[in-house]
Each structure stands twice: as C-alpha cells, then as structure tokens.
XYZ file of N, CA, C and O in Angstrom:
748
model
N 295.197 57.732 259.845
C 295.816 57.990 258.398
C 294.683 58.951 257.724
O 293.385 58.321 257.842
N 294.719 60.005 257.534
C 293.430 61.153 257.269
C 293.271 60.591 255.758
O 294.125 60.577 254.678
N 291.836 60.535 255.546
C 291.383 60.504 254.053
C 291.283 61.826 253.530
O 291.186 62.818 254.362
N 291.560 62.201 252.181
C 291.326 63.151 251.452
C 289.934 63.780 252.168
O 290.085 65.294 252.200
N 288.796 63.312 252.470
C 287.258 63.892 252.792
C 287.572 64.562 254.304
O 287.050 65.643 254.497
N 288.374 63.926 255.195
C 288.666 64.365 256.167
C 289.518 65.753 256.115
O 289.277 66.976 256.726
N 290.398 65.915 255.069
C 291.284 67.138 254.992
C 290.484 68.205 254.749
O 290.828 69.148 254.975
N 289.447 67.762 253.757
C 288.472 68.814 253.438
C 287.917 69.804 254.237
O 287.267 70.690 253.960
N 287.330 68.741 255.290
C 286.752 69.359 256.481
C 287.261 70.199 257.445
O 286.630 71.110 257.966
N 288.510 70.598 257.148
C 289.332 71.451 258.200
C 289.763 72.425 257.414
O 290.593 73.483 257.953
N 289.676 72.446 256.085
C 290.254 73.483 255.074
C 289.750 74.747 255.016
O 288.212 74.746 255.062
N 290.291 75.636 255.637
C 289.624 77.281 255.697
C 290.306 77.755 254.230
O 291.476 77.833 253.752
N 289.619 78.303 253.886
C 289.685 79.133 252.084
C 290.354 80.569 252.845
O 289.815 81.306 253.759
N 291.287 81.066 252.259
C 291.874 82.172 252.750
C 290.935 83.314 252.214
O 290.399 83.180 251.100
N 290.919 84.332 253.604
C 290.239 85.511 252.805
C 288.874 85.469 253.786
O 288.048 86.335 253.540
N 288.390 84.069 253.979
C 286.840 83.961 254.333
C 286.709 83.921 255.970
O 285.481 83.921 256.496
N 287.686 84.184 256.792
C 287.599 84.094 258.259
C 286.834 84.917 258.699
O 286.145 84.663 259.770
N 286.588 86.007 258.397
C 286.188 87.005 258.942
C 284.613 87.745 258.561
O 284.217 88.242 258.736
N 284.181 86.780 257.214
C 283.034 86.919 256.659
C 281.659 87.177 257.566
O 281.294 88.007 257.002
N 281.515 86.832 258.433
C 280.454 86.818 259.385
C 281.005 87.475 260.872
O 280.059 86.988 261.540
N 281.760 87.944 260.602
C 282.246 88.570 261.937
C 281.267 89.805 262.667
O 281.029 90.097 263.628
N 280.854 90.248 261.736
C 279.545 91.477 261.623
C 278.423 90.687 262.411
O 277.887 91.551 263.349
N 278.233 89.390 262.594
C 277.141 88.876 262.751
C 277.454 88.472 264.459
O 276.575 88.718 265.393
N 278.548 88.282 264.753
C 279.120 88.082 266.213
C 278.963 89.322 266.598
O 278.316 89.315 267.888
N 279.542 90.429 266.314
C 279.741 91.695 266.767
C 277.958 92.178 267.015
O 278.049 92.674 268.571
N 277.284 92.103 266.320
C 275.754 92.634 266.501
C 275.322 91.765 267.773
O 274.774 92.595 268.396
N 275.659 90.260 267.271
C 274.672 89.579 268.411
C 274.965 90.122 269.804
O 274.387 89.855 270.540
N 276.170 90.233 269.646
C 277.149 90.421 271.584
C 276.621 91.711 271.662
O 275.805 91.577 272.770
N 276.734 92.716 271.027
C 276.303 94.126 271.203
C 274.371 94.000 271.699
O 274.246 94.825 272.248
N 273.675 93.499 270.661
C 272.392 93.355 270.838
C 272.008 93.025 272.228
O 271.018 92.992 273.298
N 272.515 91.545 272.760
C 272.645 90.904 273.759
C 272.638 92.032 275.093
O 271.884 91.830 275.982
N 273.620 92.676 275.275
C 274.202 93.807 276.008
C 272.858 94.806 275.791
O 272.345 95.154 277.533
N 272.670 95.284 275.032
C 271.325 96.108 274.832
C 270.063 95.878 275.510
O 269.166 96.489 276.380
N 269.810 94.327 275.216
C 268.821 93.637 275.612
C 268.892 93.831 277.031
O 267.950 93.865 278.117
N 269.875 93.576 277.710
C 270.061 93.421 279.163
C 269.829 94.710 279.969
O 269.222 95.032 280.970
N 270.548 95.768 279.366
C 270.295 97.179 279.680
C 268.987 97.698 279.732
O 268.712 98.302 280.472
N 268.450 97.256 278.339
C 267.032 97.925 278.443
C 266.115 97.415 279.636
O 265.233 98.060 280.367
N 266.310 96.152 280.044
C 265.256 95.550 281.155
C 265.752 95.859 282.074
O 265.401 96.467 283.294
N 267.143 96.195 282.819
C 267.557 96.549 283.989
C 267.372 98.272 284.079
O 267.769 98.865 285.320
N 267.467 99.185 283.080
C 267.290 100.477 283.089
C 266.221 101.093 283.707
O 265.237 100.777 282.895
N 266.199 102.102 284.680
C 264.677 102.414 285.380
C 264.406 103.657 284.581
O 265.315 104.351 283.625
N 263.274 104.113 284.376
C 262.794 105.130 283.133
C 262.974 106.298 284.370
O 262.812 106.274 285.443
N 263.653 107.354 283.921
C 263.485 108.588 284.601
C 262.757 109.828 283.995
O 262.810 109.974 282.758
N 261.697 109.952 284.732
C 260.821 111.273 284.280
C 259.807 110.602 283.107
O 259.635 110.854 281.951
N 259.736 108.832 283.114
C 259.111 108.165 281.977
C 260.016 108.068 280.637
O 259.406 107.513 279.575
N 261.484 108.200 280.564
C 261.945 108.313 279.494
C 263.362 107.540 279.696
O 264.118 107.741 281.055
N 263.208 106.335 279.417
C 264.616 105.247 279.013
C 265.479 105.552 277.796
O 264.912 105.810 276.800
N 267.076 105.541 277.921
C 267.664 104.991 276.660
C 267.141 103.973 275.988
O 266.716 103.164 276.561
N 267.238 104.436 274.693
C 266.770 102.908 273.740
C 268.081 102.414 273.551
O 268.889 102.397 272.599
N 268.545 101.714 274.407
C 270.060 100.519 274.644
C 270.206 99.983 272.982
O 271.120 99.996 272.467
N 268.871 99.162 272.574
C 269.231 98.459 271.221
C 269.652 99.527 270.102
O 270.514 98.767 269.406
N 269.029 100.332 269.957
C 269.554 101.313 268.881
C 271.033 101.582 269.120
O 271.741 101.868 267.981
N 271.275 102.334 270.098
C 272.555 102.477 270.507
C 273.799 101.341 269.779
O 274.798 101.674 269.426
N 273.195 100.112 270.772
C 274.070 99.177 270.170
C 273.981 98.335 268.813
O 275.082 98.459 268.359
N 272.997 98.815 267.970
C 273.316 98.329 266.792
C 273.872 99.942 266.010
O 274.221 99.075 264.832
N 273.865 101.116 266.267
C 274.534 101.960 265.836
C 276.113 101.544 266.158
O 277.128 101.890 265.062
N 276.440 101.190 267.247
C 277.774 100.978 267.511
C 278.369 99.475 266.581
O 279.407 99.631 265.971
N 277.292 98.735 266.132
C 277.646 97.510 265.394
C 277.549 97.898 264.003
O 278.655 97.309 263.422
N 276.815 98.823 263.443
C 277.261 99.219 262.108
C 278.473 100.110 261.910
O 279.003 99.951 261.236
N 278.431 101.037 263.173
C 279.874 101.986 262.829
C 280.810 100.886 263.091
O 281.788 101.305 261.943
N 281.120 100.063 263.477
C 282.227 99.309 263.622
C 282.130 98.081 262.477
O 283.616 98.151 261.751
N 281.337 97.684 261.875
C 281.657 96.720 260.776
C 280.785 97.210 259.758
O 281.530 96.538 258.486
N 280.646 98.509 259.448
C 280.263 98.715 258.198
C 279.415 98.107 257.405
O 279.710 97.700 256.137
N 278.204 97.360 257.798
C 277.374 96.347 256.920
C 276.627 97.550 256.028
O 276.856 98.271 256.113
N 276.291 96.210 255.174
C 275.465 96.779 253.974
C 274.231 97.154 254.412
O 273.980 96.901 255.205
N 273.688 97.964 253.675
C 272.371 98.256 253.664
C 271.086 97.005 253.990
O 270.446 96.972 255.152
N 271.228 95.978 253.210
C 270.758 95.035 253.226
C 270.685 94.167 254.431
O 269.824 93.695 255.142
N 272.533 93.949 254.874
C 272.603 93.796 256.595
C 271.680 94.256 257.254
O 271.728 93.785 258.531
N 272.105 95.911 257.153
C 271.618 96.492 258.471
C 269.945 96.305 258.403
O 269.335 96.237 259.725
N 269.221 96.108 257.252
C 267.849 95.853 257.578
C 267.512 94.774 258.392
O 266.655 94.383 259.075
N 268.289 93.627 258.355
C 267.862 92.347 258.924
C 268.468 92.755 260.208
O 268.371 91.945 261.204
N 269.690 93.547 260.439
C 270.001 93.782 262.147
C 268.618 94.593 262.402
O 268.094 94.212 263.793
N 267.762 95.168 261.727
C 266.595 96.044 262.340
C 265.532 94.914 262.662
O 265.049 95.316 263.407
N 265.458 93.829 261.626
C 264.353 92.994 261.874
C 264.661 92.084 263.189
O 263.717 92.170 263.881
N 265.862 91.688 263.208
C 266.238 91.098 264.468
C 266.086 91.965 265.821
O 265.203 91.665 266.802
N 266.277 93.082 265.830
C 266.304 94.308 266.937
C 264.612 94.443 267.287
O 264.328 94.239 268.344
N 263.913 94.428 266.186
C 262.571 94.603 266.386
C 261.849 93.244 266.753
O 260.903 93.650 267.745
N 262.345 92.187 266.349
C 261.816 90.866 267.057
C 262.069 90.814 268.644
O 261.232 90.171 269.210
N 263.034 91.281 268.498
C 263.502 91.267 270.424
C 263.359 92.306 271.327
O 263.266 92.133 272.356
N 262.582 93.272 270.186
C 262.307 94.359 271.217
C 260.736 93.943 271.956
O 260.373 94.197 272.945
N 260.024 93.199 270.945
C 258.639 92.797 271.462
C 258.429 92.591 272.718
O 257.358 93.037 273.700
N 259.019 91.166 273.096
C 258.909 90.699 274.637
C 259.032 91.925 275.863
O 259.064 91.528 276.601
N 259.848 92.870 275.293
C 260.920 93.586 276.725
C 260.418 94.794 276.277
O 260.838 95.872 277.056
N 259.323 95.147 275.365
C 258.585 96.844 274.970
C 258.061 97.088 276.153
O 256.773 96.270 276.982
N 257.728 98.440 276.386
C 257.003 98.833 277.455
C 256.167 99.355 276.533
O 255.139 100.706 277.150
N 255.878 99.799 275.377
C 255.047 100.438 274.500
C 253.771 99.648 274.352
O 253.591 99.079 274.618
N 252.669 100.489 273.950
C 251.339 100.281 273.687
C 250.913 99.572 272.629
O 250.461 98.635 272.414
N 252.587 99.645 271.720
C 252.104 98.920 270.294
C 253.540 98.069 270.098
O 254.029 98.856 269.278
N 253.624 97.277 270.780
C 255.327 96.688 270.458
C 255.875 96.163 269.264
O 256.688 96.421 268.577
N 254.818 95.526 268.306
C 254.690 94.992 266.958
C 255.281 96.203 266.233
O 255.951 95.986 264.636
N 255.053 97.571 266.331
C 255.539 98.711 265.387
C 257.098 98.734 265.207
O 257.363 98.957 264.358
N 257.690 97.999 266.020
C 259.377 98.082 266.349
C 259.612 97.120 265.065
O 261.003 97.392 264.560
N 258.889 96.265 264.307
C 258.926 95.345 262.813
C 259.593 96.021 261.729
O 259.818 96.301 261.114
N 258.742 97.701 262.274
C 258.944 98.738 260.841
C 259.900 99.548 261.479
O 260.649 99.949 260.875
N 259.705 100.015 262.972
C 260.530 101.186 263.237
C 262.067 100.876 263.213
O 262.938 101.469 263.006
N 262.761 99.653 263.663
C 263.819 99.111 263.963
C 264.607 99.235 262.471
O 266.072 99.609 262.784
N 264.025 98.363 261.943
C 264.805 98.299 260.197
C 265.007 99.748 260.007
O 266.240 100.007 259.044
N 264.185 100.732 259.829
C 264.331 101.678 259.392
C 265.423 102.760 260.056
O 266.319 103.565 259.224
N 265.576 102.617 261.467
C 266.558 103.019 262.021
C 267.953 102.463 261.965
O 268.926 103.317 261.294
N 268.001 101.124 261.584
C 269.217 100.598 261.146
C 269.803 100.877 259.368
O 270.884 101.118 259.316
N 268.389 100.939 258.828
C 268.995 101.316 257.595
C 269.775 102.714 257.302
O 270.208 103.280 256.577
N 268.840 103.882 257.939
C 269.540 104.978 258.097
C 271.013 105.106 258.722
O 271.899 105.801 258.033
N 271.282 104.440 259.629
C 272.682 104.138 260.030
C 273.415 103.663 259.147
O 274.320 104.464 258.999
N 273.243 102.757 258.335
C 274.031 102.202 257.432
C 274.346 103.289 256.499
O 275.611 103.291 255.900
N 273.251 103.605 256.081
C 273.253 104.752 254.731
C 274.325 105.824 255.397
O 275.480 106.560 254.543
N 273.946 106.513 256.753
C 275.147 107.403 256.922
C 276.150 107.241 257.153
O 277.460 107.851 257.081
N 276.815 105.628 257.588
C 278.088 105.223 257.807
C 278.690 105.215 256.529
O 280.022 105.485 256.818
N 277.991 105.066 255.424
C 278.812 104.706 254.048
C 278.704 106.176 253.310
O 279.187 106.268 252.128
N 278.015 107.157 253.906
C 278.537 108.662 253.265
C 279.726 108.722 253.467
O 280.574 108.515 254.450
N 280.315 109.473 252.477
C 281.823 109.945 252.802
C 282.556 111.055 253.267
O 283.049 111.976 252.866
N 281.275 111.707 254.087
C 281.939 113.353 254.646
C 282.532 112.652 255.986
O 282.128 111.759 256.626
N 282.887 113.775 256.225
C 283.774 113.823 257.371
C 283.202 114.328 258.714
O 282.405 115.081 258.383
N 283.206 113.460 259.791
C 282.198 113.627 260.940
C 283.367 113.674 262.171
O 282.770 113.032 263.091
N 284.209 114.762 261.866
C 285.010 114.626 263.041
C 285.187 116.011 263.894
O 284.848 117.135 262.504
N 285.725 116.465 265.268
C 286.060 117.929 265.399
C 287.649 117.238 265.951
O 287.529 116.703 266.721
N 288.704 117.802 265.302
C 289.640 117.806 265.485
C 290.315 115.881 265.015
O 289.946 115.746 264.357
N 290.447 115.440 266.147
C 290.656 114.174 266.023
C 289.583 113.279 266.793
O 289.796 112.170 266.893
N 288.917 113.946 266.929
C 287.792 113.050 267.379
C 286.474 112.480 266.620
O 285.797 113.538 265.731
N 286.239 111.226 266.278
C 285.482 110.903 265.439
C 283.726 111.204 265.866
O 283.544 110.149 266.814
N 282.675 112.057 265.525
C 281.470 111.848 265.720
C 280.663 111.359 265.073
O 279.617 111.337 265.638
N 280.900 110.522 264.194
C 280.059 109.576 263.500
C 279.106 108.942 264.410
O 277.965 108.927 263.750
N 280.322 107.937 265.361
C 278.885 107.401 266.073
C 277.420 108.215 267.100
O 276.753 107.670 266.753
N 277.786 109.219 267.438
C 276.926 109.944 268.332
C 275.765 110.515 267.125
O 274.764 110.623 267.328
N 276.058 111.137 265.813
C 275.642 111.835 264.829
C 274.559 110.369 263.849
O 273.454 110.643 264.145
N 275.289 109.321 263.965
C 274.561 108.137 263.390
C 273.361 107.987 264.391
O 272.427 107.574 264.104
N 273.973 107.893 265.840
C 273.033 107.286 266.525
C 271.670 108.084 266.787
O 270.609 107.807 267.115
N 271.836 109.623 266.907
C 270.920 110.543 267.199
C 269.970 110.749 265.625
O 268.754 110.601 266.053
N 270.480 110.119 264.692
C 269.247 110.597 263.673
C 268.997 109.368 263.358
O 267.724 109.002 263.192
N 269.413 108.240 263.602
C 268.843 106.810 263.383
C 267.658 106.566 264.822
O 266.639 105.978 264.428
N 267.893 107.160 265.748
C 267.090 107.112 267.059
C 265.886 107.861 266.532
O 264.457 107.526 266.673
N 265.871 109.241 265.957
C 265.098 110.157 265.439
C 264.283 109.262 263.976
O 262.807 109.130 264.092
N 265.006 108.844 262.989
C 264.116 108.139 262.210
C 263.104 106.743 262.715
O 261.906 106.911 262.285
N 264.099 106.046 264.127
C 263.069 105.151 264.438
C 261.878 105.170 264.977
O 260.670 104.909 264.991
N 262.497 106.531 266.042
C 261.266 106.934 266.849
C 260.173 107.685 266.274
O 258.922 107.336 266.314
N 260.589 108.237 265.052
C 259.234 108.994 264.461
C 258.598 108.251 263.864
O 257.589 108.069 263.652
N 259.380 107.362 263.394
C 258.607 105.776 262.565
C 257.629 105.086 263.571
O 256.357 104.822 263.458
N 258.303 104.829 264.751
C 257.213 103.945 265.763
C 255.980 105.018 266.098
O 255.067 104.681 266.331
N 256.139 106.334 266.593
C 255.069 107.095 267.088
C 254.288 107.557 265.803
O 253.119 108.050 266.380
N 254.168 107.857 264.891
C 253.330 107.905 263.556
C 252.835 106.560 263.268
O 251.200 106.498 263.349
N 253.250 105.218 263.355
C 252.429 104.025 263.269
C 251.592 103.677 265.026
O 250.399 103.412 264.450
N 251.616 104.304 265.639
C 251.176 104.367 267.191
C 250.009 105.238 266.812
O 249.036 105.101 267.412
N 250.407 106.652 266.233
C 249.467 107.443 266.264
C 248.329 106.961 265.215
O 247.014 107.264 265.722
N 248.869 106.618 264.333
C 247.446 106.329 263.331
C 246.794 104.865 263.759
O 245.781 105.208 263.616
N 247.456 103.939 264.414
C 246.923 103.007 264.855
C 245.766 103.279 266.110
O 244.465 102.449 265.930
N 246.565 104.101 266.706
C 245.378 104.331 268.180
C 244.834 105.238 267.783
O 243.856 105.905 268.732
N 244.825 105.735 266.729
C 243.885 107.115 266.380
C 244.310 107.989 267.719
O 243.208 108.860 268.084
N 245.486 108.598 267.818
C 245.761 109.449 268.803
C 245.760 110.528 268.186
O 245.822 111.397 267.147
N 245.490 111.891 269.420
C 245.139 112.902 268.745
C 246.441 113.809 268.452
O 247.594 113.653 268.938
N 246.472 114.549 267.691
C 248.017 115.214 266.924
C 248.402 116.027 268.196
O 249.585 116.009 268.125
N 247.837 116.524 269.162
C 248.372 117.326 270.186
C 249.293 116.420 271.250
O 250.506 116.338 271.596
N 248.943 115.319 271.272
C 249.471 113.892 272.208
C 250.848 113.508 271.188
O 251.794 113.474 271.751
N 250.640 113.587 269.736
C 251.913 113.243 268.982
C 253.070 114.603 269.144
O 253.790 113.823 269.252
N 252.343 115.308 268.638
C 253.256 116.611 268.628
C 253.874 117.305 269.999
O 255.397 117.186 269.939
N 253.051 117.204 271.117
C 253.927 117.810 272.369
C 253.971 116.437 273.400
O 254.772 117.020 274.787
N 253.201 115.371 273.057
C 253.843 114.277 274.155
C 254.645 113.180 273.458
O 255.744 112.960 274.660
N 254.737 112.772 272.788
C 255.633 111.737 272.265
C 256.542 112.039 271.453
O 257.956 111.671 271.352
N 256.551 113.298 270.528
C 257.888 113.805 269.770
C 259.162 114.220 270.482
O 259.883 113.819 270.303
N 258.417 115.113 271.511
C 259.736 115.740 272.670
C 260.455 114.447 273.313
O 261.553 114.336 273.496
N 259.693 113.410 273.313
C 260.323 111.855 273.964
C 261.030 111.259 273.118
O 262.539 110.970 273.240
N 260.774 111.522 271.987
C 261.791 110.432 270.746
C 263.295 111.622 270.449
O 264.060 111.224 270.724
N 262.867 113.039 270.695
C 263.915 114.120 270.448
C 264.787 113.841 271.781
O 266.175 113.955 271.615
N 264.618 113.472 273.073
C 265.022 113.205 274.220
C 266.070 112.073 274.421
O 266.951 112.184 274.551
N 265.262 111.184 273.435
C 265.773 109.568 273.768
C 267.214 109.841 272.697
O 268.007 109.424 272.826
N 266.626 110.697 271.580
C 267.614 110.318 270.690
C 269.210 111.287 270.885
O 270.379 111.039 270.790
N 269.023 112.320 272.042
C 270.160 113.489 272.805
C 270.768 111.996 274.055
O 271.446 112.317 273.890
N 269.705 111.509 274.342
C 270.511 110.147 274.849
C 271.485 109.475 274.580
O 272.766 108.975 274.871
N 270.848 108.848 273.399
C 271.337 107.759 272.680
C 272.913 108.541 272.071
O 273.326 107.728 271.985
N 272.904 109.554 271.525
C 273.869 110.101 270.847
C 274.959 109.963 272.139
O 276.480 109.786 271.512
N 274.850 110.490 273.341
C 275.991 110.316 274.133
C 276.335 108.999 274.759
O 277.473 108.359 274.727
N 275.768 108.145 274.935
C 275.706 106.958 275.120
C 276.306 106.406 274.082
O 277.603 105.589 274.199
N 276.107 106.374 272.805
C 276.796 105.943 271.555
C 278.008 106.151 271.701
O 279.044 105.179 271.188
N 278.409 107.478 271.644
C 280.041 108.263 271.674
C 280.720 107.579 272.661
O 281.847 107.252 272.351
N 280.333 107.748 273.890
C 280.730 106.948 275.140
C 281.170 105.639 274.852
O 282.224 105.370 275.235
N 280.352 104.828 274.307
C 280.561 103.137 274.403
C 281.292 102.782 273.109
O 281.955 101.822 272.948
N 281.187 103.572 272.135
C 281.877 103.523 270.699
C 283.037 102.882 270.816
O 283.967 102.267 270.200
N 284.358 103.913 271.517
C 285.793 103.716 271.129
C 285.993 102.348 272.298
O 286.860 101.738 272.060
N 285.355 102.244 273.694
C 285.988 100.681 274.226
C 285.336 99.658 273.397
O 286.062 98.768 273.054
N 284.171 99.484 272.525
C 283.902 98.682 271.883
C 284.586 98.508 270.403
O 285.079 97.192 270.271
N 285.239 99.441 270.164
C 286.151 99.370 268.745
C 287.694 98.779 269.199
O 287.884 98.256 268.814
N 287.866 99.159 270.488
C 289.365 98.410 271.105
C 288.956 97.011 271.524
O 289.709 96.314 271.201
N 287.348 96.782 271.509
C 287.318 94.980 272.184
C 287.179 94.471 270.813
O 287.669 93.555 270.986
N 286.122 95.045 269.992
C 286.093 94.092 268.857
C 286.909 94.412 267.620
O 286.636 93.860 266.739
N 287.510 95.439 267.386
C 288.303 95.834 266.354
C 286.962 96.513 265.540
O 285.730 96.870 265.859
N 287.695 97.115 264.567
C 286.791 97.776 263.310
C 287.478 98.447 262.387
O 288.242 98.448 262.165
N 286.698 98.735 261.091
C 286.577 98.642 259.465
C 287.002 100.411 259.891
O 286.427 101.009 260.541
N 288.081 100.620 259.009
C 288.354 102.433 259.117
C 287.292 102.744 258.209
O 287.290 102.573 256.803
N 287.314 104.239 258.244
C 286.153 104.766 257.293
C 285.191 105.644 257.856
O 285.077 105.811 258.771
C-alpha cells in the first residue's frame, strides 16, 4: 500500500518534462566535440574548433537564453583548458562565453537566414561566433604575451578566419543530422 509521500515522489508536473533538455543535448554535443578535438590532426597548423561548432549546434537546436549560453561558454572554456594546444589556455574562460553569447544573440534575432529552403543559420552563427571567440582569444594572447602587432595581424587573425570558415561548413553539415537525432525548436 503506497503512502501519500511515496505517490508524491513519482509525480511529474505537466509541462516540466523537457525543462532541462538543453543541458543533455549540450553535454552530449560537447562530449563529441572534446573527442573530435583530441583526435583531429592539424593540417598546416590549423584544426577546426569542434567545441565551438558543437555548442553552436546545441544553441541552434535548443534556443537557450543568453544567460544559459554564457553558462555553456564557461563550461566549454573549462573543458578546453586540459585539451588546448594554445600558449594561454586559460583565455578560453573569456573567449568561449563570448562566442556562445554571440551565438545565442544571433539565434534569437528574427531575420531570415535561408537560401530557398536551406536554413543557413547554423553556418552563419558558427562563423560569427568563431570569429568573436577567436578574436577575443588572440587579443588576450597578444596583450598578455606582449606579441608584436605583425604576429597578431598576419599570423593569428588569418588562422581565426580560416577556422571560422571551417566551422561554418562543419556546423552546417552536422546541424541537420543532429536536429533529426535530438529534435529542435523551430524558429
């Protein structure tokens, strides 16, 4: 015979079932991003930023708030530190939240980012978010390490732009299978 207290333990309030779905989707995609970042070799010294691509996919799918996106960025910054190949991995604590917040702001804008029936929002948000995060990262690196302006402009900035272009392609290609797998909010 069940008591009233036992009945309350299994009661689910209607409408609350998917409240934290965004956390699960983001965690799975970031885990995939970590694995890909570890195993992807550099080509000409450049590798895609799989973590940015994955959080852009997660943010596009779940349409999280800006505050939640900042949290995603902080988590991404923390998990980037041990696997980073950069000279100053702690700069990820600033650069990744910047990228995630930019992505969330772009996702919540109400402009159409389509060509015909193809939604280009994933590619565009990934490209701009990668530039925002990368620019923040290399600026911190330049200031902290007192790097010459020529290294910043001609060595580091082109790498950020190249990674942004790569991330645009990756995010666009992976978004639709991820949407079929995880579902996603329309808009």
